Amino acid sequence: MNHLLSGLAYLAPWDWSPTVECVCALTGAVYVRGLVVGGREGVRCGFWRPCFFLLGLLLIYGVLQTYFDYLASHMFWVHRLQHLILHHLAPFAMVMAAPGPVLLRGVPAGLRRGLGLLAQRSGWHGAWSLLVRVLRNPYLAGLLFVGLVYFWLIPSIHFTAMLDLNRYKLMNWSMAVDGLLFWWLMLTPRREQGLAAIPYGPRITVLVVSGFLQLFLGAFIVMDPKALFNVYAICGRAWAISPIVDQQTGGCLTWIPTAMMSLIGVLVVLNRMLHDSERQESVRSARIRAARQLPMAAAGRP
Amino acid sequence: MNGAVGSAPRRAFAASAPAAFALAALAVTALMLVGCARQAPYALRNISGLLPPLQFQLTDDNGTPVSEQSYRGDVVLLYFGYSNCPDVCPTTLATLAQALRGLGASASKVRVLFVSVDPQRDSAAVLKRYAAYFGPQVIGLRGPDSELIPLTHRYRVAYHRDPPDRDGNYAVEHSSAVFIFDQRGRVRLLADSGDGAAAISSDLRRLISAG
């Protein structure tokens, strides 16, 4: 019983954040409601998609609001693992689940209508479409994605981010939000992106280049013989580990899995391309068939 | 109709927004330059505003309960360690002692709070003897984990007790930071094991004269 209690204590948030708690709980609740409403209307969502979405959400919550967060603020490699999850793994899983329609269905109808009216009346719609027009630029998205990784790893910036709780929170939020934005822009099929549709070619370019840029950064951190991030020595590590081993493990986490994720992203985009061209092909051949049959049918008529 | 009336000012706003933004950016930069030009930077790392003001509940090496109020009006150096520490603690405390000697008479306005992360072995008596070795301004503080953890959490430092060996000896991993607070308890500077006594002395002198 005591073991169970001490185990549960690790699940308690280290730095309790009402914002993270509310956002995660609301998202989860809206998604589950969307599943239930969809089920009632006969819309099937499959088994794996909800699993991926909820797993991603749970991962984000877990690395921010459990004892893991304590380890991440006192070990460089755990911090890199935290960002790998916030910026890559969890958003990737959530975006692959194509949660848009389910989330929409999950918002109560009255609230949805109210929000729609509000968006029409105020200038929000203009601001929103401007934001979308800026953000849908794939090169800007790639620059933001890699730029944030580099920015928070500038040693002096990293130092203040690990010391100041507000900057630390900003850093982690920026990782999760940008992760969701980037992978949504990169992985979502064109026809589901609406205003923000990005052609597949630039997406592959951005994924490959951003993969390489992260690979260089990770390799640089691994190869550097000095300790680059002294904040962990100054503020104390969570357990005894040599600073260089800590740095090299963190560097490897910045190097290999991130490049892997870019590669998997490219494969997903290639699959979408193939799928879309097959669709176009079938639409075109159906049209040709219809065009051929039309005169014959007309001629056959007496 | 309404839309046509509304769109002209909106367009005017859209045109003037970048100009206003540029002006604001210029003003902020100018202010920052003025602010920087007024004072030379400290020799130690300036961490003003990055951490919350001094606050704790512990027991001092006389066995008296103390809080941050007990040291209000003094420049406070907060350091975490333990008396069995083989290397970092004695060297850091020796450097701090040397820095205090360099201050002369104004050293009386400085307190070094040595917070033990090993209260089991560091009794009040042990701490008192250990602290006295580094000078009268050094005060040993101790408390159970329930008092230590809120304090280390507040200053975002970690400590970890290794498992004891056959003779019951164990090492404790801890921070090397010396957090420096001004007379009003606001966090100002951070010294590390790499900082020399001269740098610490000169920055402390500035903090004392400013207070």
XYZ file of C-alpha atoms in Angstrom, chain A residues 14-15 70 73-74 123 155-156 159-165 167-168 230 233-241, chain B residues 10 45 47 49-51 149 152-160 162 173-179 190-192:
54
model
C 5.838 19.073 -9.944
C 4.919 22.620 -10.959
C 11.179 17.676 -12.257
C 14.339 20.563 -15.381
C 17.403 18.937 -13.783
C -12.907 41.284 -37.112
C 23.357 28.364 -23.970
C 22.546 31.784 -22.438
C 20.224 29.065 -18.836
C 17.533 31.671 -18.152
C 14.782 29.339 -19.398
C 15.799 26.652 -16.905
C 16.068 29.197 -14.060
C 12.969 31.331 -14.604
C 9.750 29.356 -14.222
C 10.326 31.311 -19.385
C 10.432 27.584 -18.755
C 26.246 24.554 -17.336
C 25.757 21.609 -12.920
C 24.956 24.947 -11.265
C 21.429 23.955 -10.205
C 22.223 20.309 -9.511
C 21.331 17.152 -11.428
C 18.519 14.828 -10.430
C 20.983 11.986 -9.913
C 24.720 11.380 -10.300
C 25.716 11.334 -13.976
C -9.287 49.888 -41.074
C 25.841 36.529 -13.538
C 19.724 36.995 -12.464
C 13.874 39.001 -11.613
C 14.486 35.440 -12.771
C 13.745 33.867 -9.390
C 11.988 20.717 -0.754
C 15.015 23.977 -3.378
C 11.898 23.896 -5.559
C 11.550 27.670 -5.249
C 15.109 28.244 -6.464
C 14.920 25.424 -9.033
C 17.815 23.453 -7.601
C 18.028 19.706 -7.070
C 19.701 17.478 -4.488
C 19.929 13.728 -4.374
C 23.188 8.457 -3.017
C 24.510 15.431 -5.250
C 23.687 19.103 -4.990
C 23.798 22.456 -6.754
C 26.910 24.619 -6.935
C 25.034 27.914 -7.215
C 25.372 30.738 -4.706
C 22.213 32.844 -4.987
C 24.418 34.111 -9.120
C 27.972 33.013 -8.252
C 29.319 29.637 -9.249
